[in-house]
Coordinates of C-alpha atoms and ligand atoms in Angstrom, one line a residue:
M1 CA 0.0 0.0 0.0
Y2 CA 1.3 3.4 -0.9
Q3 CA 1.6 6.0 1.9
K4 CA 1.8 9.7 1.8
I5 CA 5.2 11.3 1.8
K6 CA 6.7 12.1 5.2
G7 CA 5.8 15.6 6.3
T8 CA 2.7 15.8 4.2
Y9 CA -1.0 15.3 5.1
D10 CA -4.3 14.6 3.4
L11 CA -7.2 17.0 4.0
L12 CA -10.4 14.9 4.3
P13 CA -13.9 16.3 3.8
K14 CA -14.4 17.0 7.5
D15 CA -11.3 19.2 7.4
T16 CA -11.7 20.9 4.0
K17 CA -14.9 22.5 5.3
K18 CA -12.9 24.2 8.0
W19 CA -10.2 25.2 5.5
Q20 CA -12.8 26.7 3.2
A21 CA -14.2 28.8 6.0
L22 CA -10.7 29.9 7.0
E23 CA -9.9 30.9 3.4
K24 CA -13.2 32.7 3.1
T25 CA -12.4 34.8 6.2
I26 CA -9.0 35.6 4.9
H27 CA -10.5 36.8 1.5
N28 CA -13.0 38.9 3.4
V29 CA -10.4 40.7 5.6
S30 CA -8.1 41.2 2.6
K31 CA -11.0 43.0 0.8
I32 CA -11.4 45.3 3.9
Y33 CA -7.8 46.3 3.5
N34 CA -8.1 46.5 -0.3
Y35 CA -5.6 43.8 -1.1
E36 CA -6.1 41.8 -4.3
E37 CA -5.3 38.1 -4.8
I38 CA -2.3 36.9 -6.9
R39 CA -1.6 33.3 -7.9
T40 CA 1.9 32.3 -9.0
P41 CA 3.3 28.9 -10.0
I42 CA 4.5 26.5 -7.2
F43 CA 7.9 26.1 -8.9
E44 CA 10.3 28.7 -10.1
N45 CA 13.9 28.9 -11.3
T46 CA 16.2 27.9 -8.5
E47 CA 18.2 31.0 -9.0
L48 CA 15.2 33.2 -7.9
F49 CA 15.4 31.9 -4.4
H50 CA 19.2 32.0 -4.2
R51 CA 19.0 35.7 -5.1
S52 CA 16.1 36.6 -2.9
V53 CA 15.9 34.4 0.2
G54 CA 19.7 34.2 0.2
L55 CA 22.2 31.4 -0.3
E56 CA 23.3 31.5 3.3
T57 CA 19.9 31.0 4.8
D58 CA 18.8 27.7 6.3
I59 CA 15.9 27.6 3.8
V60 CA 18.0 27.7 0.7
S61 CA 21.1 25.9 2.0
K62 CA 19.2 23.0 3.6
E63 CA 15.5 23.0 3.0
T64 CA 14.6 23.5 -0.6
Y65 CA 13.2 20.8 -2.9
D66 CA 15.3 21.2 -6.0
F67 CA 15.3 19.2 -9.3
V68 CA 16.5 19.4 -12.8
D69 CA 13.6 19.1 -15.3
R70 CA 13.7 17.2 -18.6
G71 CA 14.8 20.4 -20.4
N72 CA 17.8 20.6 -18.0
R73 CA 16.4 23.6 -16.1
K74 CA 17.2 24.0 -12.4
I75 CA 13.9 24.2 -10.7
T76 CA 12.8 24.7 -7.0
L77 CA 9.5 24.1 -5.4
R78 CA 8.8 27.4 -3.7
P79 CA 9.7 27.5 -0.1
E80 CA 8.0 30.8 0.5
G81 CA 5.8 33.3 -1.4
T82 CA 7.5 36.6 -1.5
A83 CA 10.2 35.8 -4.2
S84 CA 7.5 34.6 -6.6
V85 CA 5.2 37.5 -6.0
V86 CA 8.1 39.9 -6.6
R87 CA 9.2 38.0 -9.7
S88 CA 5.6 38.3 -11.1
Y89 CA 5.3 41.9 -10.0
I90 CA 8.4 42.8 -12.1
E91 CA 7.7 40.5 -15.0
N92 CA 4.1 41.7 -15.4
K93 CA 5.1 45.3 -14.7
L94 CA 2.4 45.7 -12.1
Y95 CA 4.2 48.8 -10.9
A96 CA 2.9 50.5 -14.1
D97 CA -0.8 49.9 -13.1
R98 CA -3.1 52.8 -12.4
L99 CA -2.5 52.8 -8.7
P100 CA 1.0 53.8 -7.3
I101 CA 0.7 51.2 -4.5
S102 CA 0.2 47.5 -5.4
K103 CA -1.4 45.6 -2.6
L104 CA -1.4 41.8 -3.2
Y105 CA -2.1 38.7 -1.2
Y106 CA -1.7 35.0 -2.0
M107 CA -2.5 31.6 -0.5
G108 CA -1.1 28.2 -1.4
P109 CA 1.3 25.4 -0.7
M110 CA 5.0 25.9 0.2
F111 CA 7.7 23.2 0.4
R112 CA 10.6 22.9 2.9
Y113 CA 12.6 19.9 3.8
E114 CA 12.4 20.4 7.5
R115 CA 12.2 17.9 10.4
P116 CA 8.4 17.3 10.5
Q117 CA 6.7 17.8 13.9
K118 CA 3.4 19.3 15.2
G119 CA 2.8 22.5 13.2
R120 CA 5.8 21.9 11.0
Y121 CA 5.4 20.1 7.6
R122 CA 7.3 19.6 4.4
Q123 CA 4.3 20.8 2.4
F124 CA 2.5 23.5 4.3
A125 CA 0.2 26.3 3.3
Q126 CA 0.9 30.0 3.7
F127 CA -1.3 33.1 3.3
G128 CA 0.9 36.1 2.7
A129 CA 0.6 39.7 1.6
E130 CA 3.0 42.1 -0.1
A131 CA 2.5 45.9 -0.5
F132 CA 4.8 47.7 -3.0
G133 CA 5.5 51.3 -3.7
S134 CA 6.0 53.2 -0.5
E135 CA 8.8 53.7 2.0
S136 CA 6.3 55.1 4.5
P137 CA 6.1 53.5 7.9
L138 CA 2.4 53.9 7.4
L139 CA 2.5 51.0 5.1
D140 CA 4.4 48.9 7.6
A141 CA 1.7 49.8 10.1
E142 CA -1.0 48.8 7.7
I143 CA 0.6 45.4 7.1
I144 CA 0.8 44.7 10.8
S145 CA -2.8 45.9 11.3
Y146 CA -4.0 43.7 8.5
A147 CA -2.2 40.6 10.0
V148 CA -3.7 41.4 13.4
S149 CA -7.2 41.9 11.9
V150 CA -7.0 38.4 10.2
I151 CA -6.2 36.9 13.6
K152 CA -8.9 38.8 15.3
A153 CA -11.4 37.8 12.7
F154 CA -10.9 34.2 14.0
K155 CA -11.6 35.5 17.6
I156 CA -8.0 34.5 18.7
K157 CA -7.4 37.0 21.5
D158 CA -4.2 36.0 23.3
I159 CA -1.6 37.2 20.8
E160 CA 1.6 39.1 20.9
V161 CA 3.1 41.2 18.2
Q162 CA 6.9 41.2 18.5
L163 CA 8.6 44.0 16.7
N164 CA 12.1 45.1 15.8
S165 CA 14.1 47.1 13.3
I166 CA 17.3 46.1 11.7
G167 CA 17.6 49.4 9.9
D168 CA 18.5 50.4 6.3
Q169 CA 21.6 49.2 4.5
E170 CA 23.8 51.7 6.1
S171 CA 22.6 50.8 9.6
K172 CA 22.9 47.1 8.8
T173 CA 26.5 47.6 7.7
M174 CA 27.4 49.5 10.9
Y175 CA 25.8 46.8 13.0
K176 CA 27.4 44.0 11.1
A177 CA 30.9 45.5 11.8
A178 CA 30.1 45.8 15.5
L179 CA 28.8 42.2 15.6
V180 CA 31.9 40.8 13.9
T181 CA 34.2 42.7 16.3
Y182 CA 32.2 41.3 19.3
L183 CA 32.1 37.7 18.0
E184 CA 35.6 37.5 16.6
K185 CA 37.5 35.9 19.5
D186 CA 34.7 33.5 20.6
I187 CA 33.3 32.4 17.2
K188 CA 35.0 29.0 17.6
T189 CA 32.6 28.2 20.5
L190 CA 29.6 28.4 18.2
C191 CA 28.3 25.7 15.8
S192 CA 30.0 25.0 12.5
D193 CA 27.1 26.7 10.6
C194 CA 27.6 29.9 12.6
Q195 CA 31.4 29.8 11.9
N196 CA 30.5 29.7 8.2
R197 CA 27.9 32.5 8.6
F198 CA 30.6 34.6 10.3
E199 CA 32.4 34.7 7.0
T200 CA 29.4 35.0 4.7
N201 CA 26.5 36.7 6.5
P202 CA 27.1 37.3 10.3
L203 CA 23.6 38.7 10.9
R204 CA 22.2 35.3 10.4
I205 CA 24.1 34.1 13.5
L206 CA 21.6 35.8 15.7
D207 CA 18.9 33.5 14.2
C208 CA 20.8 30.2 14.7
K209 CA 18.4 27.5 15.9
I210 CA 21.3 25.9 17.9
D211 CA 23.2 28.8 19.4
K212 CA 20.5 31.5 19.7
D213 CA 20.2 31.0 23.5
T214 CA 23.9 31.0 24.4
E215 CA 25.2 33.8 26.7
L216 CA 27.5 34.9 23.9
L217 CA 24.6 35.6 21.5
K218 CA 22.3 36.9 24.3
N219 CA 24.8 39.6 25.2
A220 CA 25.7 40.4 21.6
P221 CA 25.1 44.0 20.3
K222 CA 21.6 44.6 19.1
P223 CA 20.6 46.0 15.6
V224 CA 18.3 48.6 17.1
D225 CA 21.2 50.2 18.9
Y226 CA 22.9 50.9 15.5
L227 CA 20.1 52.5 13.6
N228 CA 21.0 55.7 11.8
K229 CA 18.8 58.7 12.0
K230 CA 16.6 57.8 9.1
S231 CA 16.1 54.2 10.3
K232 CA 15.3 55.3 13.8
N233 CA 12.8 57.8 12.6
H234 CA 11.1 55.1 10.5
F235 CA 10.9 52.8 13.5
D236 CA 9.6 55.6 15.9
K237 CA 6.9 56.6 13.4
L238 CA 5.8 53.0 13.0
C239 CA 5.5 52.6 16.7
A240 CA 3.5 55.9 16.8
Y241 CA 1.1 54.6 14.1
L242 CA 0.6 51.3 15.9
D243 CA -0.1 53.2 19.1
A244 CA -2.6 55.4 17.3
M245 CA -4.4 52.2 16.1
K246 CA -4.2 50.7 19.6
I247 CA -2.3 47.7 18.3
K248 CA -0.2 46.3 21.2
Y249 CA 3.3 45.2 20.5
A250 CA 6.5 44.2 22.3
I251 CA 9.9 45.3 21.0
N252 CA 12.1 42.2 20.8
K253 CA 15.7 43.4 20.2
N254 CA 16.8 39.9 19.2
L255 CA 14.3 39.4 16.4
V256 CA 16.1 39.3 13.0
R257 CA 14.0 36.7 11.0
G258 CA 15.3 34.0 8.8
L259 CA 15.4 35.7 5.4
D260 CA 18.1 37.9 3.9
Y261 CA 16.1 40.5 2.2
Y262 CA 14.7 42.4 5.2
T263 CA 15.4 46.1 5.9
H264 CA 14.0 48.3 8.7
T265 CA 10.9 46.6 10.2
V266 CA 10.7 42.9 11.1
F267 CA 7.9 41.4 13.1
E268 CA 6.2 38.2 14.2
V269 CA 2.9 37.4 15.8
N270 CA 2.8 34.7 18.4
A271 CA -0.4 33.1 19.8
N272 CA -0.3 31.8 23.3
L273 CA -2.5 28.8 22.8
E274 CA -2.3 25.2 24.2
T275 CA -2.9 23.6 20.8
L276 CA 0.1 25.3 19.2
G277 CA 2.7 24.1 21.7
A278 CA 6.3 25.3 20.9
Q279 CA 5.5 26.3 17.3
N280 CA 3.5 29.3 18.4
T281 CA 4.6 31.8 15.7
I282 CA 1.7 32.1 13.3
C283 CA 2.8 35.0 11.2
G284 CA 6.1 36.7 10.3
G285 CA 7.0 39.6 8.1
G286 CA 8.9 42.7 7.4
R287 CA 10.0 45.4 5.0
Y288 CA 12.3 44.8 2.0
N289 CA 13.3 48.0 0.3
H290 CA 15.9 46.5 -2.1
L291 CA 14.4 43.1 -3.1
V292 CA 12.5 44.3 -6.2
S293 CA 15.7 46.1 -7.6
S294 CA 18.0 43.2 -6.7
L295 CA 15.7 40.9 -8.7
G296 CA 16.0 43.1 -11.8
G297 CA 13.0 45.4 -11.2
P298 CA 12.9 49.2 -10.6
N299 CA 13.9 50.6 -7.3
I300 CA 10.6 50.0 -5.5
P301 CA 10.3 49.2 -1.8
G302 CA 8.0 46.6 -0.3
V303 CA 6.6 45.3 2.9
G304 CA 4.8 42.0 3.7
F305 CA 4.0 39.1 5.9
A306 CA 3.3 35.4 5.7
F307 CA 1.0 33.2 7.9
G308 CA 1.4 29.5 8.4
L309 CA -2.1 28.2 7.8
E310 CA -1.7 24.9 9.5
R311 CA -0.7 26.8 12.7
L312 CA -3.6 29.1 12.3
M313 CA -5.8 26.0 12.0
L314 CA -4.3 24.5 15.2
A315 CA -4.8 27.8 16.9
L316 CA -8.5 27.7 15.9
E317 CA -8.9 24.4 17.7
S318 CA -8.3 26.3 21.0
V319 CA -10.9 28.9 20.2
N320 CA -13.4 26.3 19.0
F321 CA -13.7 27.5 15.5
K322 CA -16.4 25.3 13.8
G323 CA -15.9 26.3 10.2
A324 CA -18.8 27.0 7.8
P325 CA -22.2 25.9 8.9
D326 CA -22.7 22.3 7.9
Y327 CA -26.2 22.4 6.4
L328 CA -28.4 22.0 3.3
H329 CA -31.3 24.4 2.5
L330 CA -33.4 21.6 1.0
F331 CA -33.6 17.8 1.0
L332 CA -36.1 16.6 -1.5
I333 CA -37.9 13.4 -0.8
V334 CA -39.2 11.8 -4.0
L335 CA -41.5 8.8 -3.7
G336 CA -41.9 6.5 -6.7
E337 CA -40.2 6.1 -10.0
E338 CA -42.9 8.1 -11.9
Q339 CA -42.3 11.1 -9.8
K340 CA -38.5 11.2 -10.4
E341 CA -38.5 13.3 -13.6
D342 CA -40.5 16.1 -11.9
G343 CA -38.3 15.6 -8.8
V344 CA -35.1 16.1 -10.8
K345 CA -36.6 19.3 -12.4
L346 CA -37.5 20.7 -9.0
L347 CA -34.1 19.9 -7.6
N348 CA -32.3 21.5 -10.5
R349 CA -34.4 24.6 -10.3
C350 CA -33.4 25.0 -6.6
R351 CA -29.8 24.3 -7.2
L352 CA -29.6 26.8 -10.1
G353 CA -31.1 29.3 -7.8
G354 CA -28.2 28.7 -5.4
L355 CA -30.0 26.6 -2.7
F356 CA -27.8 23.9 -1.2
S357 CA -29.9 20.9 -2.1
D358 CA -29.8 17.1 -2.2
I359 CA -31.9 14.0 -3.0
D360 CA -31.8 10.2 -2.4
F361 CA -30.2 8.0 -5.0
L362 CA -30.9 4.6 -3.5
D363 CA -34.7 4.3 -3.8
K364 CA -35.0 4.3 0.0
S365 CA -38.3 4.2 1.9
L366 CA -40.0 7.4 3.1
K367 CA -38.7 6.7 6.6
A368 CA -35.2 6.1 5.5
Q369 CA -35.3 9.3 3.3
F370 CA -36.4 11.3 6.3
K371 CA -33.4 10.0 8.2
L372 CA -31.1 11.0 5.3
A373 CA -32.7 14.5 5.4
D374 CA -32.1 14.7 9.1
N375 CA -28.5 13.6 8.8
S376 CA -27.8 16.1 6.1
N377 CA -29.0 18.9 8.4
A378 CA -31.4 20.3 5.9
R379 CA -33.6 23.2 6.9
F380 CA -36.4 22.4 4.5
I381 CA -37.7 18.9 3.7
A382 CA -40.0 18.7 0.7
I383 CA -42.0 15.5 -0.1
Y384 CA -43.2 14.7 -3.6
G385 CA -45.2 11.6 -4.1
E386 CA -48.1 10.2 -6.2
N387 CA -50.8 12.5 -4.6
E388 CA -48.7 15.6 -4.9
K389 CA -48.0 14.8 -8.6
A390 CA -51.7 14.4 -9.3
N391 CA -52.5 17.8 -7.7
H392 CA -49.3 19.7 -8.9
K393 CA -48.5 20.3 -5.2
I394 CA -45.6 19.6 -3.0
N395 CA -45.4 19.3 0.8
V396 CA -42.7 21.3 2.6
K397 CA -41.6 21.1 6.2
D398 CA -39.5 23.9 7.8
K399 CA -37.3 22.2 10.4
D400 CA -36.5 25.5 12.1
T401 CA -40.1 26.5 12.7
G402 CA -41.8 23.1 12.6
K403 CA -44.2 24.6 10.1
E404 CA -45.5 22.1 7.4
I405 CA -47.5 23.3 4.4
T406 CA -48.6 22.1 1.0
I407 CA -47.9 24.6 -1.8
E408 CA -48.1 24.7 -5.6
R409 CA -45.3 22.5 -6.9
D410 CA -43.8 25.3 -9.1
Q411 CA -43.6 27.6 -6.0
L412 CA -41.1 25.4 -4.2
Y413 CA -38.0 27.6 -5.0
N414 CA -39.8 30.9 -4.3
H415 CA -41.3 29.6 -1.1
I416 CA -37.9 28.5 0.3
I417 CA -36.2 31.8 -0.7
T418 CA -39.0 33.9 0.8
E419 CA -38.7 32.0 4.1
L420 CA -34.9 32.3 4.1
M421 CA -35.1 36.0 3.5
N422 CA -37.9 36.7 6.1
P423 CA -37.1 34.5 9.1
S424 CA -40.2 33.5 10.8
Q425 CA -41.0 35.0 14.2
A426 CA -41.9 31.6 15.5
C427 CA -40.7 30.8 19.0
Q428 CA -37.8 28.3 19.1
T429 CA -39.4 26.5 22.1
C430 CA -43.2 26.1 21.3
K431 CA -42.9 26.9 17.6
E432 CA -45.9 29.4 17.9
E433 CA -45.7 32.7 15.9
N434 CA -45.1 35.8 18.1
C435 CA -45.2 33.8 21.3
D436 CA -45.0 35.8 24.6
N437 CA -44.8 32.9 27.0
C438 CA -41.6 31.0 26.6
G439 CA -39.2 34.0 27.0
E440 CA -37.5 33.4 23.6
Ligands
AMP1 P1 8.7 32.2 7.2 O1 8.4 32.2 5.7 O2 9.8 31.2 7.6 O3 8.9 33.6 7.7 O4 7.4 31.6 7.9 C1 6.2 32.3 8.0 C2 5.2 31.4 8.8 O5 5.0 30.2 8.0 C3 5.7 30.9 10.1 O6 5.5 31.8 11.1 C4 5.0 29.6 10.3 O7 3.7 29.9 10.8 C5 4.8 29.1 8.9 N1 5.8 28.0 8.6 C6 7.1 28.1 8.3 N2 7.6 26.9 8.0 C7 6.6 26.0 8.2 C8 6.5 24.6 8.1 N3 7.6 23.8 7.8 N4 5.4 24.0 8.4 C9 4.3 24.7 8.8 N5 4.3 26.1 8.9 C10 5.5 26.7 8.6

């Protein structure tokens, strides 16, 4: 028997409902912030990730799925979304669109060869957003506010926004020099990866999964203490905008984030929920002022974030997120072969009008069809048998109100729509219209 690849998972129907509800909420919040969806291929030229994410990063050096295709091209399954969105932004000249700021979001699978554990997979899904075209900290503030709004839309309350600035190129260079001087004599005490990073990209040492909690790294100089005037101003303004929006954050001077392209703002959102365990970072992001130009585009700054959707889903277990309501509008019970053609017409009319509807396919008895209707959680159950056919009528029961009536067969669709649009005033307890007795 074949089994799924290590680090992957199947989404079965009971789960896809929840995922669809999660995706719908994300689309809705994105609309509120005026971000538009972009979909890019799941594989790209390997070179794209080397140039953007960075050769020295764990992602590129250890975690990508690379292959050579039959045309001898070096291809990589995307490990993150930003590089592809930037590639597409440049290739399609989206910067020439009518609006000076491009606000884009994406959702889809990403691939990293990491050690699988709870909340960490080899194929996982991300939702991310990228905003191009302004250096203003107002756009950083919007991106953080958008991320927080997505989380709030799921009623997740116990979250923490961690914020830091690594400054512009000049500040990063000054900081790098200070870090190298500090680490020089003790670098041999750190892991072999860190010793390599010391030569190639020392900033990445702060992010090392092995050494990050050593005294040496804890006491290392911090990027925020080396910000030049412009960078400090950017960071102060961002904090002021977040304060104005009453978005709480904690400044974490050690936060650098795992990708090479960041400048100025970096942030993460953690959720303190039991179901997440140690993998409690659900969103990470930051500003990247030179990524577009370094990938061959114009000199246009950007800022963005990415959510891990499996972790968001795990977080939702703690807040009891049920997903989309699991119901049908109509279950149509048809009795007898001669009634089936009319039945299928009625069903089709209701479906074309947008009603979630179903029918029995196994010639079950009336009793068994009622059971099917109950199990499918249908609000309306309509019965169409010999008598109804003879009189051009149909019997309809509203499970919410308990009301049962016989109507003209051709009025089935209109009847259901009218009832759905004008909820009955019937009491949920005694089912009487306008009841004053049961306290409903
Ligand atoms: P990154 O692209 O590394 O900044 O990650 C952004 C978010 O994606 C993280 O905060 C996680 O929520 C999620 N994430 C990263 N790697 C994985 C993985 N292997 N499995 C599941 N989620 C992941």
